[in-house]
Coordinates of C-alpha atoms in Angstrom, one line a residue:
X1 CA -9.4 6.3 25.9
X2 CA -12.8 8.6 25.3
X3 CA -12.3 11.8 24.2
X4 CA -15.3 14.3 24.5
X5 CA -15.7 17.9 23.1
X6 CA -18.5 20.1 22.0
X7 CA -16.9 21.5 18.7
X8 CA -17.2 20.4 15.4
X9 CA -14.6 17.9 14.1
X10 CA -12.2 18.8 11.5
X11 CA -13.8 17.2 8.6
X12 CA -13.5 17.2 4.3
X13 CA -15.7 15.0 2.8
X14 CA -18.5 12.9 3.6
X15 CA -19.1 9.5 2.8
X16 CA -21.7 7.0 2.1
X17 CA -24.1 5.9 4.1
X18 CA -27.0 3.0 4.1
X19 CA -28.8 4.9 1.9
X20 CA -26.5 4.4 -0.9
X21 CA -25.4 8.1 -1.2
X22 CA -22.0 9.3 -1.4
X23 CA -20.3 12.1 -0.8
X24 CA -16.8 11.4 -0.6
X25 CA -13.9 11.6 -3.1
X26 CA -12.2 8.1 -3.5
X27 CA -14.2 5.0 -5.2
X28 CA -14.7 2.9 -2.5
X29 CA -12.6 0.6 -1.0
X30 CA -11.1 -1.9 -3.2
X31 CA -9.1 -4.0 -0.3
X32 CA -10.8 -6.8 -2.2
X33 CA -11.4 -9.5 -4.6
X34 CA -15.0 -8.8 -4.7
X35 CA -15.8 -12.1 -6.9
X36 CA -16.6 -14.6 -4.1
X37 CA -19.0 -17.2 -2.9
X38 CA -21.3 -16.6 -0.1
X39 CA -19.6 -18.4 2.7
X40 CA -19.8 -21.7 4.3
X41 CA -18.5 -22.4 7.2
X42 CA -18.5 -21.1 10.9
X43 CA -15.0 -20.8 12.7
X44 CA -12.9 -18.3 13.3
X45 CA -10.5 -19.5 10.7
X46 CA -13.5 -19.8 7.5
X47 CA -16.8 -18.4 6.5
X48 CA -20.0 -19.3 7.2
X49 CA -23.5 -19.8 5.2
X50 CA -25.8 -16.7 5.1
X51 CA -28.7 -16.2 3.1
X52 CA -27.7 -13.3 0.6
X53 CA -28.8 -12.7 -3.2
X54 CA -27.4 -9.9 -5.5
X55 CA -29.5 -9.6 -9.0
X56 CA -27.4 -11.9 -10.4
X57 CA -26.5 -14.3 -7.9
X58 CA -23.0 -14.6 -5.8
X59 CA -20.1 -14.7 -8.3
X60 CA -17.9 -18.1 -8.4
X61 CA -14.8 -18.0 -7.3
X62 CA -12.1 -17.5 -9.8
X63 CA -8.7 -18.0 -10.0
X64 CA -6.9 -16.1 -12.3
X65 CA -3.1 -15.0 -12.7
X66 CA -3.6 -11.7 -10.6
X67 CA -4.8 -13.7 -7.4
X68 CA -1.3 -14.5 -6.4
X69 CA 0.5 -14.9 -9.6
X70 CA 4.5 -16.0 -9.8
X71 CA 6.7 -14.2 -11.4
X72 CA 10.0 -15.4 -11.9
X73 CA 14.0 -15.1 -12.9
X74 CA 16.5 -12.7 -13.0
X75 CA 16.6 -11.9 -16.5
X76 CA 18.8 -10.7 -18.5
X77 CA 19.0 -9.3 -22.1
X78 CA 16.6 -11.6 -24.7
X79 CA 13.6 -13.8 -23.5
X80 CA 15.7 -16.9 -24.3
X81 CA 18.3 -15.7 -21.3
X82 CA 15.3 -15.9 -18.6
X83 CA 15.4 -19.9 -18.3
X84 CA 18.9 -19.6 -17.0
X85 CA 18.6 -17.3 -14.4
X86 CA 19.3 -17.5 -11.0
X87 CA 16.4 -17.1 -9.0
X88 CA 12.9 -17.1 -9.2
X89 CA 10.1 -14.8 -8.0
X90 CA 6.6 -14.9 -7.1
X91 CA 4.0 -11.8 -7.3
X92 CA 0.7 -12.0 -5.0
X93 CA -2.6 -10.0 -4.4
X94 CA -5.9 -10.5 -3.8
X95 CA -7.5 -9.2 -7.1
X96 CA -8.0 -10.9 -10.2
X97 CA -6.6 -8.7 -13.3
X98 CA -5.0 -5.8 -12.3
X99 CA -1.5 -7.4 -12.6
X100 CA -1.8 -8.0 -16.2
X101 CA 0.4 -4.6 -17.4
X102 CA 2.5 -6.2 -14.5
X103 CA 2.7 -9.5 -16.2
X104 CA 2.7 -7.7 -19.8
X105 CA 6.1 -5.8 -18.3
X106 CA 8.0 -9.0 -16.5
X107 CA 7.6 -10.5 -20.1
X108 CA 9.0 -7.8 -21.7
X109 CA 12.0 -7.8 -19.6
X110 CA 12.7 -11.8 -20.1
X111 CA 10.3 -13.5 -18.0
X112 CA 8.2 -16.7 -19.2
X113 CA 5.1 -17.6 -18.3
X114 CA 5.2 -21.2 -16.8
X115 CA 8.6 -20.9 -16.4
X116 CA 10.0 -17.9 -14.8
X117 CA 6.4 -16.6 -14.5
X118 CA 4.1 -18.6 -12.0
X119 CA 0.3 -18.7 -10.5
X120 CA -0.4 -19.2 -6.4
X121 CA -4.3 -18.4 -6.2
X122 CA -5.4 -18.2 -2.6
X123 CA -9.3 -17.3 -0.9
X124 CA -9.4 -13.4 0.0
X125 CA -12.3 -13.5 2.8
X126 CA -10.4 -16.1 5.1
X127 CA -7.6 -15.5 7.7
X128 CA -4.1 -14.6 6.3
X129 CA -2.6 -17.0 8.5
X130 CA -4.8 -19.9 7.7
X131 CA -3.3 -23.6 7.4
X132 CA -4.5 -24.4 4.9
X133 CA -3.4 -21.7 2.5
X134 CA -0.1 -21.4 4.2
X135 CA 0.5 -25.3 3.7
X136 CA -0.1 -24.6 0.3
X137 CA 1.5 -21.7 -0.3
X138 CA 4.9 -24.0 1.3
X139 CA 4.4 -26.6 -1.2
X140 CA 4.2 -23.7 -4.2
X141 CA 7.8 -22.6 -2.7
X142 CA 9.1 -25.7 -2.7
X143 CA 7.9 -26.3 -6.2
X144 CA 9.5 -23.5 -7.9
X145 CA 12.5 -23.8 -6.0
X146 CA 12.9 -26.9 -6.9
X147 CA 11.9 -26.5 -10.4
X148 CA 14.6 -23.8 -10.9
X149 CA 17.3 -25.7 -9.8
X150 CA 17.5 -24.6 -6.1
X151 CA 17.9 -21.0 -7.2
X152 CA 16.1 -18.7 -4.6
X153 CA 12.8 -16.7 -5.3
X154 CA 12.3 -13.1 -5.6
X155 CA 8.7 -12.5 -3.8
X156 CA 6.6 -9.6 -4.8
X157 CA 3.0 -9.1 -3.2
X158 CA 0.3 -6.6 -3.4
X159 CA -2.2 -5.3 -0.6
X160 CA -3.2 -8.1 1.6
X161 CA -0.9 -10.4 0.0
X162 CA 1.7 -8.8 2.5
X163 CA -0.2 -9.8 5.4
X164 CA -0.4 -13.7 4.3
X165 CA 3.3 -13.3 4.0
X166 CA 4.4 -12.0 7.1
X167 CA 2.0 -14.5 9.0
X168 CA 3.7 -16.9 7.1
X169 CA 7.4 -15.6 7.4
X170 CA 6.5 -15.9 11.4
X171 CA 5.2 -19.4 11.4
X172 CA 7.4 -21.1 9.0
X173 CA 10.3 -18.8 9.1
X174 CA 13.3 -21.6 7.9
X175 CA 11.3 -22.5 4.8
X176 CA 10.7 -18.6 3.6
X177 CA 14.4 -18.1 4.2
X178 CA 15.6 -21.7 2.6
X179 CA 13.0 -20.8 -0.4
X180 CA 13.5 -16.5 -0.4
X181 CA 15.8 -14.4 -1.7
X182 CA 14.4 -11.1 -1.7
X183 CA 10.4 -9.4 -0.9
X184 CA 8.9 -6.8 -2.5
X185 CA 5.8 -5.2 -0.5
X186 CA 3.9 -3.0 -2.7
X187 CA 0.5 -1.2 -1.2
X188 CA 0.2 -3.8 2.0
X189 CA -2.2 -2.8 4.5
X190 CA 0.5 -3.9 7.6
X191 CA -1.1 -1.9 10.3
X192 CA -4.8 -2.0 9.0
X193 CA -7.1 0.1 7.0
X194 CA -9.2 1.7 9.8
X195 CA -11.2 4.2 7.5
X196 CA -12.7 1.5 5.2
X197 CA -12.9 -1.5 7.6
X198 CA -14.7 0.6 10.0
X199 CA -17.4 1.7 7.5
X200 CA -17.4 -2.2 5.8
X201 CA -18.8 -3.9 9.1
X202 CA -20.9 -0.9 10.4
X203 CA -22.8 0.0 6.8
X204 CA -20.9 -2.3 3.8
X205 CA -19.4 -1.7 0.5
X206 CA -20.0 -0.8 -2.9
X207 CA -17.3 -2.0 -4.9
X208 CA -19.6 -0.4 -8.1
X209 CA -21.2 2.4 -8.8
X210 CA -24.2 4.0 -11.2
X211 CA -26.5 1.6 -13.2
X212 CA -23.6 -1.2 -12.3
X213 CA -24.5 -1.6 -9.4
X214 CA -27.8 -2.7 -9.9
X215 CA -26.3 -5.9 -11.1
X216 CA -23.9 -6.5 -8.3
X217 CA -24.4 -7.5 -4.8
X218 CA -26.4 -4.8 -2.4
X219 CA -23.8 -2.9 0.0
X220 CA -26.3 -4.1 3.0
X221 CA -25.5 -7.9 1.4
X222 CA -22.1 -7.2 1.3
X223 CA -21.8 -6.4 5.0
X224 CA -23.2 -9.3 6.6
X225 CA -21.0 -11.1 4.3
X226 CA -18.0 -9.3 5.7
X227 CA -19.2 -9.7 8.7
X228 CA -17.9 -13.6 8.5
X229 CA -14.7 -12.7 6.7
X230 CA -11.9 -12.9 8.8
X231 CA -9.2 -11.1 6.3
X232 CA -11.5 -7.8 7.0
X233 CA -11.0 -8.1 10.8
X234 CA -7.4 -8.7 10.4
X235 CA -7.6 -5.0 8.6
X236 CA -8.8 -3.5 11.4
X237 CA -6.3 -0.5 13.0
X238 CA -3.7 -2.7 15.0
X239 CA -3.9 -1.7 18.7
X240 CA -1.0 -2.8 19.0
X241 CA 0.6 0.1 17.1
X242 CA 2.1 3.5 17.8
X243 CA 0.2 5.4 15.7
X244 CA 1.1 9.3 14.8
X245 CA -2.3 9.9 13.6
X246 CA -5.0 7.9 15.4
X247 CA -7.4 6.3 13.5
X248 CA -10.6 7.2 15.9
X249 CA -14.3 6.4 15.8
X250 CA -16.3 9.6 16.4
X251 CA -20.0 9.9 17.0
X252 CA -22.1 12.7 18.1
X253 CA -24.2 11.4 20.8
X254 CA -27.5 12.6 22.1
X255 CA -27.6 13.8 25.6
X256 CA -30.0 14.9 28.2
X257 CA -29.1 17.2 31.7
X258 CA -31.0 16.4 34.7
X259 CA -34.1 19.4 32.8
X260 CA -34.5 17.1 29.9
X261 CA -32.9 19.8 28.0
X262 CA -31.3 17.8 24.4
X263 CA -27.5 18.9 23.5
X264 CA -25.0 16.7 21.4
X265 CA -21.7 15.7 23.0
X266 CA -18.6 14.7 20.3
X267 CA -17.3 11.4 21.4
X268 CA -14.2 9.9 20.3
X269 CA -12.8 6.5 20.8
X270 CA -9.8 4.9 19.5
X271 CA -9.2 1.7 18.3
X272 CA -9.5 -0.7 21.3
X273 CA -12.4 1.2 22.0
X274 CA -14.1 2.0 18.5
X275 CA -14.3 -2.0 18.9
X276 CA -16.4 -2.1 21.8
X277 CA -18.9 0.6 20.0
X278 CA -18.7 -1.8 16.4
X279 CA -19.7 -4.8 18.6
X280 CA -22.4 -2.8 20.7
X281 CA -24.0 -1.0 17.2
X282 CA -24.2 -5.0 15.5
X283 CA -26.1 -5.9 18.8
X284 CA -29.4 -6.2 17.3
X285 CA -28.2 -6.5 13.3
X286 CA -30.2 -9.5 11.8
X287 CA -31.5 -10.5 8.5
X288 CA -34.4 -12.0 7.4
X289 CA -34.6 -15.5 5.3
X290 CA -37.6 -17.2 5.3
X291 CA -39.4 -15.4 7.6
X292 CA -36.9 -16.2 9.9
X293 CA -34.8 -13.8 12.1
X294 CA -31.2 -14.8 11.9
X295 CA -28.7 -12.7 14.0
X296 CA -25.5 -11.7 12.5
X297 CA -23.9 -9.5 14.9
X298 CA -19.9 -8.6 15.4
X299 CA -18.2 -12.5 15.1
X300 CA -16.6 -12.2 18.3
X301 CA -14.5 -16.0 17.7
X302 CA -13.2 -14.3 14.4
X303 CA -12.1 -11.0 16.5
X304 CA -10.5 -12.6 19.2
X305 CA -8.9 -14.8 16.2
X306 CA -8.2 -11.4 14.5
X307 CA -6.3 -10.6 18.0
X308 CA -4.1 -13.1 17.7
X309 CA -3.2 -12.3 14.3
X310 CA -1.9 -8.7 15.0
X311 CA 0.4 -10.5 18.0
X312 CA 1.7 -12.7 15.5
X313 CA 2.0 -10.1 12.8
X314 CA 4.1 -7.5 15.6
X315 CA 6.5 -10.7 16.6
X316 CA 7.2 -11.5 12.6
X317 CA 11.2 -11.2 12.3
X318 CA 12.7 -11.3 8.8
X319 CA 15.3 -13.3 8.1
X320 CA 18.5 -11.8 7.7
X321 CA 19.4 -12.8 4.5
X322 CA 16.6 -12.1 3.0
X323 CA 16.4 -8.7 1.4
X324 CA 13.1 -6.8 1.8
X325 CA 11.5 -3.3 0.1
X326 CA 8.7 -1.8 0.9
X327 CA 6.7 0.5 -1.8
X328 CA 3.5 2.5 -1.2
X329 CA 1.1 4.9 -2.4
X330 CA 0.5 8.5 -1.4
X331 CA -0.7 12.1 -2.4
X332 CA -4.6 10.1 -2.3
X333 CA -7.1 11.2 0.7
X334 CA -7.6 8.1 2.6
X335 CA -9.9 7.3 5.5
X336 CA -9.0 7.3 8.5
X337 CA -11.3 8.6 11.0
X338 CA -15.0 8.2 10.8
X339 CA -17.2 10.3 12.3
X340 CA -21.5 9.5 12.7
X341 CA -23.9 12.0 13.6
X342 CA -23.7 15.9 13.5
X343 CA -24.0 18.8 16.2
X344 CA -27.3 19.7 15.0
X345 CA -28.3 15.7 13.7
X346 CA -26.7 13.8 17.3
X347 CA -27.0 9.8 17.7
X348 CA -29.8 8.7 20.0
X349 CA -28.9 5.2 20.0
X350 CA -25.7 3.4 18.6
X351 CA -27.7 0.8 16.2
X352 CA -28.4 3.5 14.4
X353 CA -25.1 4.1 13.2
X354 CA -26.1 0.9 10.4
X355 CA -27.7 3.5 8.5
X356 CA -26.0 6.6 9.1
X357 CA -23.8 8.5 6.9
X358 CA -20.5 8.2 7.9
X359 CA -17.9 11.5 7.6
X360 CA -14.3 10.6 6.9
X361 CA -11.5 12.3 8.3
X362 CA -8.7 11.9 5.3
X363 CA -4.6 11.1 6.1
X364 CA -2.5 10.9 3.1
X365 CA -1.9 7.7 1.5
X366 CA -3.6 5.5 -1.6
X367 CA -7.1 5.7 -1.4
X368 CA -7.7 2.7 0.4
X369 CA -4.7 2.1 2.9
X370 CA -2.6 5.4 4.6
X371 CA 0.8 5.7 4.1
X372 CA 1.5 5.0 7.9
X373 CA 0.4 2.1 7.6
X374 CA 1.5 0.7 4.6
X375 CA 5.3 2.1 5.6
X376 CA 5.1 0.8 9.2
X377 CA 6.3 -3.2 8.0
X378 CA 8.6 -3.3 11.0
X379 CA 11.7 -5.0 9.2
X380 CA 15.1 -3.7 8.4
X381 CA 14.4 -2.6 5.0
X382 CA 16.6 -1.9 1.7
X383 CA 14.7 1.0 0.5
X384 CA 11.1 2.6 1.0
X385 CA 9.6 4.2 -1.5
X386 CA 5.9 6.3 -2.2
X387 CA 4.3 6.5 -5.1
X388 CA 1.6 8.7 -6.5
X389 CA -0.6 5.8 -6.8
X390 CA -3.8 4.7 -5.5
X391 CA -4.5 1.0 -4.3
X392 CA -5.0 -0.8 -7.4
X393 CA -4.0 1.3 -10.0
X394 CA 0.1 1.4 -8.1
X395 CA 0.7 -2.7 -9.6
X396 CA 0.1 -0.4 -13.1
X397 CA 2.0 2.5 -12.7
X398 CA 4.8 2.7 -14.9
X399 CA 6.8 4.3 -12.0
X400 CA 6.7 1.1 -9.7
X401 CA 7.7 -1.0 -12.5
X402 CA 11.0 0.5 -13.1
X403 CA 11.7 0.3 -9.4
X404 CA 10.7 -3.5 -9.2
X405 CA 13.3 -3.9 -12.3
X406 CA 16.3 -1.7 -10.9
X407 CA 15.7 -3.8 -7.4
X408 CA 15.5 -7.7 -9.8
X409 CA 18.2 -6.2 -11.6
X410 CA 15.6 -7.7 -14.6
X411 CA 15.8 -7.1 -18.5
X412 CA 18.2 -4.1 -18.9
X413 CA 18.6 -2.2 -15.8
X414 CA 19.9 1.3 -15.7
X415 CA 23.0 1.0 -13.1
X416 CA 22.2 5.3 -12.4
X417 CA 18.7 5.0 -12.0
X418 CA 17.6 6.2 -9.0
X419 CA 14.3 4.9 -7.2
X420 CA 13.9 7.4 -4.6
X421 CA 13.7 10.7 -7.4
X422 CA 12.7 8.3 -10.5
X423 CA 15.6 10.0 -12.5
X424 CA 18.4 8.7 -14.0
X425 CA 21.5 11.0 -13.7
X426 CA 23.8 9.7 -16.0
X427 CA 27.6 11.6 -15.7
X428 CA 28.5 12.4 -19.1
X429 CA 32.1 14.0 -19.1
X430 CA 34.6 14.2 -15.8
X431 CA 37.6 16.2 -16.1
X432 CA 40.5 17.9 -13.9
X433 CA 43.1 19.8 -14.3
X434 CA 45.8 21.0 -12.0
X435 CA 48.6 23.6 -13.0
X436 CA 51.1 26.5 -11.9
X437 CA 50.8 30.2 -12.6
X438 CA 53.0 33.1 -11.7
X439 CA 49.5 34.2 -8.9
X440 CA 49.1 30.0 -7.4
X441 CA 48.1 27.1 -8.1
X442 CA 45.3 26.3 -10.1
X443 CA 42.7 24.1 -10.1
X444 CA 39.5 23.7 -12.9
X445 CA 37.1 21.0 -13.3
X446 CA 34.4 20.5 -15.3
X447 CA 31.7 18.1 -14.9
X448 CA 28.8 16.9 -17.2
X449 CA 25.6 15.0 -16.1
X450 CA 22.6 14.0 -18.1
X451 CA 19.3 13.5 -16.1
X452 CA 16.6 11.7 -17.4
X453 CA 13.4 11.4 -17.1
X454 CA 10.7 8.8 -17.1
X455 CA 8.2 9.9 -20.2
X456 CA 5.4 10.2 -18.5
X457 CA 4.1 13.6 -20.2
X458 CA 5.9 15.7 -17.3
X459 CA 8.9 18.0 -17.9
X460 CA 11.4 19.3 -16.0
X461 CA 11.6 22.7 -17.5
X462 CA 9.7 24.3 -20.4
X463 CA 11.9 23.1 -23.3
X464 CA 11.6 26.9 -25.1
X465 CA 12.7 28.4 -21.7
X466 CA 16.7 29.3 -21.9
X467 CA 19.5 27.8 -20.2
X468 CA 19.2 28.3 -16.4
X469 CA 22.5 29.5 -15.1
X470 CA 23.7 30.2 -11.4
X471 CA 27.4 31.1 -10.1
X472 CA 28.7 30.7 -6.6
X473 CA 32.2 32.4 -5.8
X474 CA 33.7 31.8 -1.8
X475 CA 37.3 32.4 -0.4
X476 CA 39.3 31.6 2.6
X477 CA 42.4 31.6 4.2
X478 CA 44.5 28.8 3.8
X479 CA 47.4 27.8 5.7
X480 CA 50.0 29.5 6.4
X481 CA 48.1 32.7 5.4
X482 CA 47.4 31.4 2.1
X483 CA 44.6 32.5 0.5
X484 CA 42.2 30.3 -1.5
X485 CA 39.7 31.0 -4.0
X486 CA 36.8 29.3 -5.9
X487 CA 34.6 29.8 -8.3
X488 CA 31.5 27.5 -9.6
X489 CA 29.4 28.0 -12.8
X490 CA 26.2 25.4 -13.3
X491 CA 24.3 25.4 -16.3
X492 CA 21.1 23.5 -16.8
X493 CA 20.0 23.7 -20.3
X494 CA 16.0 22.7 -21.0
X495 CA 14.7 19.2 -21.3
X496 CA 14.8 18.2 -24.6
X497 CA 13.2 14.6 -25.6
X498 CA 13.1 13.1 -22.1
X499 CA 16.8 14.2 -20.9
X500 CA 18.1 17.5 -19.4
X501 CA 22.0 18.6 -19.7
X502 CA 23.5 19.7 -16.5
X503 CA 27.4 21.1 -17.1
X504 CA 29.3 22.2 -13.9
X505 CA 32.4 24.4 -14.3
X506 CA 34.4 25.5 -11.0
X507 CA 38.0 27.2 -11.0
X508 CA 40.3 26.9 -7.6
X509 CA 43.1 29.4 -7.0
X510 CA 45.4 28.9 -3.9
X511 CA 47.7 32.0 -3.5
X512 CA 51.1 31.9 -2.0
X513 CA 51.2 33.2 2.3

């Protein structure tokens, strides 16, 4: 549907354009493994050859434990106890080190590397429901499951990771639930990234910044390379999705009445639609390789492959006996809409757009990936949770890892921690008492709790601050024209060393009719 309006759109930041400048607040999308070949073949499924040079030359491809490393075992108590546990579990992303705090913490709780701890590396720039990568991604299954004695595996993926697993779960359903016991998404992109993929194919990425980048591949490289990645169609907004907020494409056209007069006309399109302006914009994109024009416009095989993808990500039904969790990051301004053009600066032509200067429109969520998205799995799930996190840096916060351990059950879980708060509320003294006096019957209870918190340099109150103390006193009439009364006292004395005392003291009178 096109929307059109002469006013200004509601806009925060700007963002970069071909020019290299930015104006926005995030860091640039970091969807990706950005240490990659320049690709090789043509097919919807893989990459093809294009002639592209950074200063230094395309980086290899590397695997490393943080492509999709395995994690695995319930562990309990000492190291020693891991290599008798009773399942296994495997931990997957597309970037190279930022699980190693992740790894560093699985050890710590009992894991072993090469034997509750495992690698699965996998190519980031092809389709998440490749064969290839799905066959092998089977075999690693089979491998650990069999390894471990046929105990099930405990699956844990990052970002795009999530999308390789649910085209997997919906292709090879029997062996994820033979092989699965339990998924944890964390950060997964499951109804796109419209913000950043929009801006990727149009004008490219920096995944650098500063003097850095001068020794990294050019954004303008970058997107014909992503133009010929499959994976970055597949993060395109699903149109297949009810969204709340609308991920749109907004441009500021040029226009001309029948005088010749020049106004500028807001158009908005959403995502079926914002398609149809991408492929129309890439038209005419081309590079230039020994003195020959090659065109590299909007791969329509790889879109309509992309297509198929989102109907076989919206079908994807999870087993029932596997558990699944879903965690994601929030309180980060994340593109969403993207708006080209101004009122007073309008778009005379839509190939221009390659070297405009995008404005996002910002939805909450981690920086790379909104929190709509990233929530809307579409399973039955055991708990979601949001994080203060953005993309990369939530597989290091110290937050998610105590959540992944109270869900494993791993190293020495707290039974009262609580996931959704990240306190632990520990009861500390239960007591009752029920007697007779000359006015009724009496009732008095007192109740102790200790909460706890993570020591992460916050505080729930000022430690010199004194004890907070509130009363609540209510009556009725009972039966019988009884009349019954109550009285509550809590106290909550200041946090002191990570833990706060809570005492609640309440007296019940019932009165004779």
């Amino acid at each position: 549907m096109r929307r059109q309006t002469r006013r200004n759109p509601a806009l925060r930041r700007s963002w970069r354009g071909r020019d290299g400048q930015q104006g926005g607040k995030a860091t640039g999308p970091d969807m990706d493994n950005p240490r990659c070949r320049i690709p090789r073949q043509a097919s919807p499924r893989q990459t093809r050859q294009e002639s592209t040079r950074s200063a230094g030359g395309a980086a290899p491809e590397v695997w490393a434990p943080g492509d999709l490393a395995c994690l695995g075992g319930d562990a309990h108590g000492d190291a020693t106890a891991a290599t008798g546990t009773t399942s296994r579990m495997i931990i997957g992303d597309d970037t190279v080190y930022y699980y190693h705090d992740m790894i560093v913490e699985m050890i710590k709780w009992g894991y072993q590397e090469g034997k509750t701890l495992f690698g699965f590396g996998y190519d980031f720039r092809q389709s998440n429901r490749l064969s290839e990568t799905l066959d092998r991604f089977s075999k690693k299954l089979e491998s650990v499951y069999t390894a471990s004695g046929g105990k099930k595996i405990n699956l844990i993926t990052h970002s795009m990771g999530g999308l390789l697993v649910k085209c997997f779960i919906s292709l090879h359903s029997d062996t994820f639930e033979k092989y699965v016991k339990s998924w944890i998404a964390i950060a997964a992109p499951f109804q796109g990234a419209p913000g950043y993929i929009t801006t990727s194919l149009l004008n490219g990425m920096s995944f650098v910044e500063g003097w850095e980048s001068r020794f990294f591949i050019s954004k303008w490289c970058m997107q014909q390379l992503l133009l010929e990645c499959p994976s970055i169609y597949e993060l395109l907004a699903n149109p297949n999705f009810q969204w709340k907020d609308i991920p749109l494409l907004q441009i500021w056209r040029e226009n001309l009445d029948n005088s010749g007069k020049k106004s500028a006309l807001l158009e908005s399109y959403e995502p079926e639609e914002a398609i149809m302006m991408i492929k129309e914009a890439l038209s005419s994109n081309e590079i230039i390789a020994d003195g020959m024009h090659i065109p590299v416009p909007l791969n329509l095989d790889i879109l309509n492959w992309a297509k198929e993808t989102y109907d076989l990500l919206c079908s994807t039904k999870l087993p029932e006996s596997v558990k699944f969790y879903n965690i994601y990051g929030i309180d980060y301004d994340t593109p969403h809409t993207v708006c080209y053009g101004s009122e007073q600066h309008p778009v005379s032509s839509l190939s221009s757009l390659l070297y405009a200067q995008g404005k996002y429109v910002y939805v909450d969520g981690d920086g790379s990936v909104p929190a709509e998205s990233a929530k809307a799995d579409g399973f039955n799930a055991v708990a979601r949770v949001g994080v203060a996190a953005d993309h990369r840096g939530i597989v290091c916060s110290r937050r998610v890892f105590r959540i992944v351990q109270h869900w494993l059950h791993a190293g020495e879980p707290d039974p009262f921690y609580d996931p959704l708060s990240d306190y632990v509320i520990l009861p500390t003294l239960y007591e009752i008492e029920k007697h007779r006096e000359k006015h009724g019957d009496v009732t008095s209870v007192a109740e102790d709790w200790e909460i706890i918190s993570p020591n992460d340099g916050k505080t729930l109150r000022p430690g010199e601050l004194p004890p907070m103390v509130s009363t609540l006193t209510t009556s009725r009439e009972g039966k019988e024209g009884a009349l019954e009364e109550a009285q509550a006292t809590v106290v909550v004395h200041p946090e002191k060393k990570g833990r706060q005392h809570v005492q609640v003291r309440a007296v019940g009178v019932s009165h004779g009719g």
